[in-house]
CSV table of C-alpha atoms and ligand atoms in Angstrom, one decimal:
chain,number,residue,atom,x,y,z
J,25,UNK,CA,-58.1,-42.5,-10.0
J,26,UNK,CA,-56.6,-45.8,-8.7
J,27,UNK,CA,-54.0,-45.6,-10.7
J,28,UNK,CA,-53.5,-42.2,-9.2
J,29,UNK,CA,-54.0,-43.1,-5.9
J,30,UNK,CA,-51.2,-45.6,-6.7
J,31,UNK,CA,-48.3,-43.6,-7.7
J,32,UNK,CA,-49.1,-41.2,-4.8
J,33,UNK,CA,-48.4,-43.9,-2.8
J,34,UNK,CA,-45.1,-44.8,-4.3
J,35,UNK,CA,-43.6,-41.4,-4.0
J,36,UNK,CA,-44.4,-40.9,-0.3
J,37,UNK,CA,-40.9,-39.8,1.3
J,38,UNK,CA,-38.9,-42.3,3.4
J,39,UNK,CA,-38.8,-40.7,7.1
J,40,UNK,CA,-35.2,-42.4,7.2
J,41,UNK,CA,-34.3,-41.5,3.7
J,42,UNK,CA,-35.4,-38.0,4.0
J,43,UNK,CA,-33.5,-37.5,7.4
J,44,UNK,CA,-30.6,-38.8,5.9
J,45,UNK,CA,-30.5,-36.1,3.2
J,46,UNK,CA,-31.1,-33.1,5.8
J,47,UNK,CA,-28.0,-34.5,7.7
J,48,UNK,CA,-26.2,-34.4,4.3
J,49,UNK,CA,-27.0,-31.0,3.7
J,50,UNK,CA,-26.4,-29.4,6.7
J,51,UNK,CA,-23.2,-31.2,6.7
J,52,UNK,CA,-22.4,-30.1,3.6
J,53,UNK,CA,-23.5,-26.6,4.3
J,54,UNK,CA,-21.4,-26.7,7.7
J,55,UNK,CA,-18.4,-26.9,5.8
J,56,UNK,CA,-19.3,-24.6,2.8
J,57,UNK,CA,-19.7,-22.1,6.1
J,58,UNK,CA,-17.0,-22.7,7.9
J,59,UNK,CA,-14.5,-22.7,4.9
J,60,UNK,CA,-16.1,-19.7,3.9
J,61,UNK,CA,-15.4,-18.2,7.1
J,62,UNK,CA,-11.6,-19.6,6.8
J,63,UNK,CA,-11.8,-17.7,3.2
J,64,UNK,CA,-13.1,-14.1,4.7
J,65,UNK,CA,-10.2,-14.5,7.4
J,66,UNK,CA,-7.8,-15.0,5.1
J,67,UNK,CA,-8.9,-12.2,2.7
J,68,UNK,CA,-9.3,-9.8,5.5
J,69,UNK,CA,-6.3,-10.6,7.0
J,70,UNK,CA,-4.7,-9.4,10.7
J,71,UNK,CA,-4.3,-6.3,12.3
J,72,UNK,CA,-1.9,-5.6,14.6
J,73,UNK,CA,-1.4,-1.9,16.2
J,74,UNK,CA,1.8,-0.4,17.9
J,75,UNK,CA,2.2,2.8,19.8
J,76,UNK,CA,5.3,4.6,18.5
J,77,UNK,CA,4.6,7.5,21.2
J,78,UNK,CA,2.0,9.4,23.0
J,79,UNK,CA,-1.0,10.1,20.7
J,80,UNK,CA,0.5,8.3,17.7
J,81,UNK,CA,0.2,4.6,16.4
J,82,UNK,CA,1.2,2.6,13.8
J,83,UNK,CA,-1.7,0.2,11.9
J,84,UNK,CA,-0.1,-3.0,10.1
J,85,UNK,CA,-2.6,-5.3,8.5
J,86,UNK,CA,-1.2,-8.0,6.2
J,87,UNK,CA,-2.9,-11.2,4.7
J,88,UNK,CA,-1.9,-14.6,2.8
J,89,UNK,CA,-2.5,-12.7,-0.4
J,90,UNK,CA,-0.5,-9.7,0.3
J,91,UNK,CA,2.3,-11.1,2.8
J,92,UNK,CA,4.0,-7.5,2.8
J,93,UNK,CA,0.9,-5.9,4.3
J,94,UNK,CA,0.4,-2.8,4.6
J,95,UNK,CA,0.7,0.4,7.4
J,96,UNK,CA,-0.8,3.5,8.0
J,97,UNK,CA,0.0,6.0,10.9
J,98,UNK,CA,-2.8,7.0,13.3
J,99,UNK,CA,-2.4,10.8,15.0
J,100,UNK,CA,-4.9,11.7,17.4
J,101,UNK,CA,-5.4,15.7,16.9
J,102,UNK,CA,-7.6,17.3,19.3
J,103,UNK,CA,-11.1,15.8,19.4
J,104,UNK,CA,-10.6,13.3,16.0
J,105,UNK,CA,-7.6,11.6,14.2
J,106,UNK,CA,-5.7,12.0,11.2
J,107,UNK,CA,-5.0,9.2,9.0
J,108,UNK,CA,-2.3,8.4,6.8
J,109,UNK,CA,-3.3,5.8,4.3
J,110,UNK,CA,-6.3,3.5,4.6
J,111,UNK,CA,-5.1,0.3,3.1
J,112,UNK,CA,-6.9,-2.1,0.4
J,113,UNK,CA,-10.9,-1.1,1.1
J,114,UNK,CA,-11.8,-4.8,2.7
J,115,UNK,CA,-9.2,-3.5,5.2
J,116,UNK,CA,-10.0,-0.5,5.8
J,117,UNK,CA,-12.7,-1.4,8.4
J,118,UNK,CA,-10.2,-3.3,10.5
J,119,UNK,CA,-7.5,0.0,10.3
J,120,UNK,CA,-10.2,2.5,11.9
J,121,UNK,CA,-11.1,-0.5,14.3
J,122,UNK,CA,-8.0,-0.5,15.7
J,123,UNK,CA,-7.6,3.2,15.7
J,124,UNK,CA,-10.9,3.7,17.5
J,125,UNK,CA,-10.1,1.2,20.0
J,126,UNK,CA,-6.5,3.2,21.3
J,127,UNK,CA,-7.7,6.9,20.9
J,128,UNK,CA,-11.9,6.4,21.2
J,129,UNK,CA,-11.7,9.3,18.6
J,130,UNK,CA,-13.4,9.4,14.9
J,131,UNK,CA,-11.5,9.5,12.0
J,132,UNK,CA,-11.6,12.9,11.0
J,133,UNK,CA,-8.5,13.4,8.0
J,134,UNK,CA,-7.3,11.1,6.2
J,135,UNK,CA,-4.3,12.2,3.7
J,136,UNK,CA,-3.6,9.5,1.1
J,137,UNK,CA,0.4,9.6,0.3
J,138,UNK,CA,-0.5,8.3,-2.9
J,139,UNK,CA,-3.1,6.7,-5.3
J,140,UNK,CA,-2.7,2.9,-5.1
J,141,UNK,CA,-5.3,1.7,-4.0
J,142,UNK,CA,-3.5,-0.2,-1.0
J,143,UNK,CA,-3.3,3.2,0.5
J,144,UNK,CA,-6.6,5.1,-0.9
J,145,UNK,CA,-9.0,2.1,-1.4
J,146,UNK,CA,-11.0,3.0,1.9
J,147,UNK,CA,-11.4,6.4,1.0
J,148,UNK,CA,-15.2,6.4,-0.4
J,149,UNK,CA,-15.9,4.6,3.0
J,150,UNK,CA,-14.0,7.2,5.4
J,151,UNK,CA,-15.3,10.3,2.8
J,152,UNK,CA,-18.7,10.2,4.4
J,153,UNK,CA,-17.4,11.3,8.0
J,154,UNK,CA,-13.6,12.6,7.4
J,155,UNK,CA,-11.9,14.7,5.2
J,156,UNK,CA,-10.0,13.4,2.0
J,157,UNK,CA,-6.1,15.2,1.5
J,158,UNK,CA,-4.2,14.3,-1.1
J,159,UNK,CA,-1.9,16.3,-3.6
J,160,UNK,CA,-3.8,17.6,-6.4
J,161,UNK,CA,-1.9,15.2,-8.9
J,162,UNK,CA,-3.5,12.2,-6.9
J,163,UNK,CA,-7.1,13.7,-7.3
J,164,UNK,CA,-6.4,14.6,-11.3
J,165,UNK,CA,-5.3,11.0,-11.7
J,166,UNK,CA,-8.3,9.4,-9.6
J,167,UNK,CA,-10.6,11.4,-11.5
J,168,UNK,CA,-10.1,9.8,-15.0
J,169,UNK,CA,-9.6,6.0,-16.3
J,170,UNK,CA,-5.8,5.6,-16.2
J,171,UNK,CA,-2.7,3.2,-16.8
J,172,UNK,CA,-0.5,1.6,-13.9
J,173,UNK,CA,2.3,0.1,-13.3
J,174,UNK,CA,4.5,1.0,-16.4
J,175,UNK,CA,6.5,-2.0,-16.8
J,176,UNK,CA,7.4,-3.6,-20.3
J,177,UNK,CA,6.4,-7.5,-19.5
J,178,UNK,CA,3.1,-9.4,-20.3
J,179,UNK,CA,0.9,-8.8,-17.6
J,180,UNK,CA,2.2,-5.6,-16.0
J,181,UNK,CA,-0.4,-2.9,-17.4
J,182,UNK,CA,-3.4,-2.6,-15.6
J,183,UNK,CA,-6.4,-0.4,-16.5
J,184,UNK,CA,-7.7,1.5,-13.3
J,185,UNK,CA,-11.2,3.4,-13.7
J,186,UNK,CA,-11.6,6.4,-12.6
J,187,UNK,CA,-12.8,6.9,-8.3
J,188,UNK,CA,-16.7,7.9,-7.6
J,189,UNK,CA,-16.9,10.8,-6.3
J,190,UNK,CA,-17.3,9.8,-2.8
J,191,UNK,CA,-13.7,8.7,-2.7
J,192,UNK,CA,-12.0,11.4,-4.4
J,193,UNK,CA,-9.8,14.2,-2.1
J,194,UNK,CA,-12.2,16.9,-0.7
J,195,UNK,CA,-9.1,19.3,0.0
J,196,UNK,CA,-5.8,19.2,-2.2
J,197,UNK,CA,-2.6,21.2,-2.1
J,198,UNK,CA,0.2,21.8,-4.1
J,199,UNK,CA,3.6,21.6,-2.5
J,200,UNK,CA,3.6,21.8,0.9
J,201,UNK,CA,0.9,22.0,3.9
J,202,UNK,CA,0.3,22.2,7.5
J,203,UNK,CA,-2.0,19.9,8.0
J,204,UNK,CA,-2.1,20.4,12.3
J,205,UNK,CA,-0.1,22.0,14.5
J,206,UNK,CA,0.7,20.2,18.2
J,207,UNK,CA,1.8,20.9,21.8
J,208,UNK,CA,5.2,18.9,20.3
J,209,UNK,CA,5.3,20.2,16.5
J,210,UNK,CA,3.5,20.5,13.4
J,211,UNK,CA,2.1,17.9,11.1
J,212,UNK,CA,3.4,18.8,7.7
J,213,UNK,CA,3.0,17.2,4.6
J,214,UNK,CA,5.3,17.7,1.7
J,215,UNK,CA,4.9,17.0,-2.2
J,216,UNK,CA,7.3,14.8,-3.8
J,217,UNK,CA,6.7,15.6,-7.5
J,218,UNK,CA,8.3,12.6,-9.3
J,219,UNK,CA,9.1,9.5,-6.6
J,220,UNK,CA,7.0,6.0,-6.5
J,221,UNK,CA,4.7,8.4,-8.5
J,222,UNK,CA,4.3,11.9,-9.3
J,223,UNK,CA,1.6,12.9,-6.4
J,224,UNK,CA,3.9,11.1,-3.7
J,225,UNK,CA,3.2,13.3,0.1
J,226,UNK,CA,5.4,12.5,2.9
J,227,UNK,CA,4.0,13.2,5.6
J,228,UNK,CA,6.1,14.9,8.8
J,229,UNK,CA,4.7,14.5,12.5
J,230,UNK,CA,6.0,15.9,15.5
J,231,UNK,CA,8.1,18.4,13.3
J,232,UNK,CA,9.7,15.1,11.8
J,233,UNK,CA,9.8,13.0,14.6
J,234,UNK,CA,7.6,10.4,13.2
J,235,UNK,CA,7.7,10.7,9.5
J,236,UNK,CA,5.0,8.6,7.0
J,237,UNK,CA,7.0,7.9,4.2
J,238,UNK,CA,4.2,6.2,1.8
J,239,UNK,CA,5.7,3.9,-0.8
J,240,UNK,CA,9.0,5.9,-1.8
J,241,UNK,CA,11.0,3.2,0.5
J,242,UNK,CA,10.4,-0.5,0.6
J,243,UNK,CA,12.5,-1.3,3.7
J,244,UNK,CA,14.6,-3.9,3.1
J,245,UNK,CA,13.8,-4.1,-0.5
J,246,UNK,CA,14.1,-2.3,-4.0
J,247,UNK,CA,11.7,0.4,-4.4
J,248,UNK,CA,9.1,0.2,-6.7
J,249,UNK,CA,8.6,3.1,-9.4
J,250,UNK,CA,5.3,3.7,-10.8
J,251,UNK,CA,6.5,4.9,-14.7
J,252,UNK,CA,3.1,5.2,-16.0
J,253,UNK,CA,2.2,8.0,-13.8
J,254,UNK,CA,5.4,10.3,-13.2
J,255,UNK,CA,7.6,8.0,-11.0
J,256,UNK,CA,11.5,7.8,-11.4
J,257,UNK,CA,14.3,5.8,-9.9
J,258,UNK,CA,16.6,8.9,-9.5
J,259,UNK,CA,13.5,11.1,-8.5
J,260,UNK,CA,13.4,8.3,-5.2
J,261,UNK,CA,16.8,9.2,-4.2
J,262,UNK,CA,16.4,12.8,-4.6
J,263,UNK,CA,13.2,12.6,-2.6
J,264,UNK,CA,15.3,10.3,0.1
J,265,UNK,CA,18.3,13.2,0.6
J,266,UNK,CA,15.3,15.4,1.2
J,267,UNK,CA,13.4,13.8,3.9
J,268,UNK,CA,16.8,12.8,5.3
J,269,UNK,CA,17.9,16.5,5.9
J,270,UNK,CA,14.8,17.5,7.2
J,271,UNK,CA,14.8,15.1,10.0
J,272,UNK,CA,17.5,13.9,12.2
J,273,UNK,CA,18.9,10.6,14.3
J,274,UNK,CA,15.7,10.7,16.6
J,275,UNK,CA,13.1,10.3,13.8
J,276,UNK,CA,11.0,7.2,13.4
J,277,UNK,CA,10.4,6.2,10.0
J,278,UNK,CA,6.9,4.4,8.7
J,279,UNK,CA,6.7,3.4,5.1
J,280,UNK,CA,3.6,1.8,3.0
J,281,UNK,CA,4.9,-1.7,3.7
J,282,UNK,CA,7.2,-3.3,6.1
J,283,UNK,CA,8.5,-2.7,9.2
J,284,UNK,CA,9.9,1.3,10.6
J,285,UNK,CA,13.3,2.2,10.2
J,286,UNK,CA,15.6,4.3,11.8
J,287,UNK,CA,17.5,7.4,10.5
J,288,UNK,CA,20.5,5.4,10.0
J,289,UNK,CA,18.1,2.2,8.3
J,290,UNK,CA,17.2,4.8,6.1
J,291,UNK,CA,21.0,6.8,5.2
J,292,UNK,CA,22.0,3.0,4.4
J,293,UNK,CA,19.0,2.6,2.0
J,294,UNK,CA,19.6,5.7,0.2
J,295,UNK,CA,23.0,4.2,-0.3
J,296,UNK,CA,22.1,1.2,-2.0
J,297,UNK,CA,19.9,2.9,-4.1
J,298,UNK,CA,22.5,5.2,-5.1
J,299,UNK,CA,24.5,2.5,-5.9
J,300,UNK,CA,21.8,0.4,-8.1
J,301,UNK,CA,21.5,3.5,-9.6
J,302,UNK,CA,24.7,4.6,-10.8
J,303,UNK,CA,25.7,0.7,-11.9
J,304,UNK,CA,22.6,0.6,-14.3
J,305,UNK,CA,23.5,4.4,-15.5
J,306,UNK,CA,27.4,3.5,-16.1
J,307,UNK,CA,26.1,0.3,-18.4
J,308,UNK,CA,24.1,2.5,-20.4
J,309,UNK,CA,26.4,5.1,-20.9
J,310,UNK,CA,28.9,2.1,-22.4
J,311,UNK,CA,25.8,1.1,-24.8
J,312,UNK,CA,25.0,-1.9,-22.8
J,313,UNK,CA,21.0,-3.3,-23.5
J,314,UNK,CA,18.9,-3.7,-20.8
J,315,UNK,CA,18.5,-7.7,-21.2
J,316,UNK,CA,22.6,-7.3,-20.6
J,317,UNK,CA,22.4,-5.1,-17.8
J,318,UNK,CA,20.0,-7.7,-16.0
J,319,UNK,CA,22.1,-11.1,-16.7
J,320,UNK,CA,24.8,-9.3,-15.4
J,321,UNK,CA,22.5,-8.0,-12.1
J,322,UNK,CA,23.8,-5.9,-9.4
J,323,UNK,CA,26.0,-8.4,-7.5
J,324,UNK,CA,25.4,-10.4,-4.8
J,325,UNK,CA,25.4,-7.5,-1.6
J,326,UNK,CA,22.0,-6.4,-3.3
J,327,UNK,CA,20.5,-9.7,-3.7
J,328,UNK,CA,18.5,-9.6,-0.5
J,329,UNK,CA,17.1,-6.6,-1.4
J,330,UNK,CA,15.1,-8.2,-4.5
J,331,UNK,CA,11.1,-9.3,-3.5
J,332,UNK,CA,7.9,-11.0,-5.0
J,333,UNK,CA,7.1,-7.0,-5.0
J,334,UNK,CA,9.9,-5.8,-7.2
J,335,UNK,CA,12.5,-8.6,-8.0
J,336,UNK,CA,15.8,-7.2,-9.1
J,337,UNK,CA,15.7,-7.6,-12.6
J,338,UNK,CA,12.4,-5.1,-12.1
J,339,UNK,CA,14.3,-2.8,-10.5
J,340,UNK,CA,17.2,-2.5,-12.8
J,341,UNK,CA,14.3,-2.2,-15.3
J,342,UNK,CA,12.6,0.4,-13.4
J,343,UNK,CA,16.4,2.7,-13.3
J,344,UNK,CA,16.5,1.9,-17.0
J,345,UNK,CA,13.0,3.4,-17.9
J,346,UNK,CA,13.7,6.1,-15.2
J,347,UNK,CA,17.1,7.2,-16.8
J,348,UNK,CA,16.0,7.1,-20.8
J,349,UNK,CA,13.1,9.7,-19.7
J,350,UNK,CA,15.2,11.9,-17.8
O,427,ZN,ZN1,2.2,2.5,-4.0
C-alpha cells in the first residue's frame, strides 16, 4: 500500500506542466482551424454576380483549383427563377446565394446545358425544391456508369457513376422547348445533337438577347470536345453558325467559363475554329499522322488560344478524333 501510495504521488500532474500542454494544444488546434478555414475558402472559391439587364444576371464563381471558374445565368420568371447551370456541387450553395440575394425569388428551374458535373453537380441539392431540364441524352447518360473525356493520353479517361435519383432531369425534351415566355421574349432552349457533347442545350433569353451558350465556346480559348459521349470538332462550328443566325449584333453571349462575348467576339471565334479545323482536315487528307500534325501546330495567331483546359496539341487531337468518326 505504501508502495502504492508512492507512485501515486509521483504521477501527480505538474500545474505548470499541464498548463503548458493546454497552451500547446490550443495553439496547435488554432492553427489546424484557421488553416482549415483558409482550405474551405479556397475550395469554395468566390462569387461574384453581374446584372446583364433587368431581371437577368450572370453568376461567376471561380477558385485556386479551377482558375477558369464557372457561370450560370439567373432569369427571374414570375414568382421564382430559372437557372442555367449550377456549377461544381460545393458551389452550388454560393450560386443560389447570390441569386436569392438580387431577385429574393426561389430557384424554381434549373436547365443543365450539359452533363459535366461543373454545370449539373448541384442538381440533387436544387431537385428537392426546383425542377430539373435537361435534353433527354443528358438524363440517358446520367442514369448509367459512363466514360468521359475521350482523349487518347494516360490519364484522360475517367469513370463517372451513374446520378441518384434526386439529381436526375425531372422534365426532358428533345429538340427544341419553350421553357417561359416574357413581357420582352421567350426563353427557348435548343438541342445541339453533337457539340462539346451530344445533349448540348443552348439556351435563348429574351428571344436571343441573352443567349447561355454552356460549354460549346471557351472564349478566348480552344473548345473542348467531349468524344466519349457524342461531341465533335466540326459539330461545334456547325452548332456556332446556328446560334449565330438566330441572334443578331445586340445579343449578349454567356458561356460555361470565361467572361461574355459579343456577337462579333463570337463570328471571330467561329472563325478560328474554322480555320483549326480545316488545317488539321487538309493534313489528313495528305496522309499526315497526328504526332505530325501536332509538331507542326497551328501557327503562331492561334497560340493564345491554347489553355491548362485544352492546350493546343489537345485540340488538334480533338479535330483529329472528330474528323476520323465523321
Ligand atoms: Zn462541359
Amino acid at each position: 500500500m505504501a508502495l502504492a501510495t508512492a507512485m501515486v504521488g509521483e504521477n501527480k500532474p505538474d500545474p505548470k506542466r499541464r498548463n503548458k500542454i493546454i497552451r500547446r494544444v490550443m495553439i496547435s488546434l488554432g492553427i489546424i482551424g484557421v488553416l482549415a478555414i483558409i482550405a474551405m475558402i479556397l475550395v469554395r472559391g468566390t462569387t461574384t454576380a453581374r446584372l446583364l439587364g433587368d431581371g437577368i444576371l450572370v453568376v461567376h464563381t471561380s477558385s485556386i483549383f479551377f482558375p477558369e471558374g464557372s457561370n450560370s445565368l439567373a432569369i427571374r420568371v414570375g414568382a421564382g427563377v430559372l437557372l442555367v447551370d449550377t456549377q461544381l456541387p460545393n458551389w452550388t450553395s454560393k450560386v443560389v446565394d447570390a441569386v436569392t440575394r438580387e431577385f429574393n425569388r426561389p430557384v424554381t428551374m434549373v436547365v443543365n446545358t450539359h452533363w459535366h458535373t461543373d454545370h449539373s453537380g448541384g442538381n440533387s441539392q436544387l431537385g428537392k425544391s426546383a425542377i430539373l431540364f435537361a435534353h433527354a441524352n443528358v438524363k440517358s447518360l446520367m442514369e448509367r456508369p459512363h466514360e468521359a473525356f475521350g482523349l487518347t493520353g494516360p490519364g484522360s479517361h475517367h469513370t463517372y457513376a451513374a446520378r441518384s435519383n434526386a439529381g436526375l432531369p425531372d422534365r426532358t425534351y428533345e429538340s427544341e422547348e419553350n421553357l417561359a415566355i416574357l413581357s420582352d421574349g421567350a426563353i427557348t432552349a435548343v438541342h445541339y445533337p453533337k457539340a462539346h457533347t451530344d445533349g448540348d442545350t443552348v439556351v435563348y433569353a429574351f428571344g436571343g438577347k441573352v443567349v447561355a451558350l454552356g460549354d460549346i465556346v471557351w472564349p478566348g480559348a480552344f473548345p473542348f470536345v467531349d468524344l466519349h459521349n457524342g461531341g465533335s470538332a466540326q459539330g461545334i462550328l456547325q452548332a456556332i453558325d446556328d446560334i449565330l443566325a438566330r441572334t443578331d449584333d445586340s445579343s449578349i453571349f454567356v458561356a460555361g467559363h470565361r467572361q461574355p462575348m459579343s456577337h462579333a467576339d463570337l463570328l471571330a471565334y467561329r472563325d478560328m475554329v474554322d480555320a483549326t479545323i480545316n488545317q488539321v482536315k487538309r493534313q489528313m487528307d495528305e496522309g499526315v499522322d497526328l504526332v505530325s500534325i501536332q509538331s507542326k501546330g497551328l501557327g503562331h495567331q492561334y497560340a493564345e488560344y491554347g489553355s491548362d483546359v485544352v492546350p493546343e496539341a489537345t485540340w488538334i487531337e480533338m479535330i483529329y478524333h472528330s474528323a476520323q468518326a465523321d
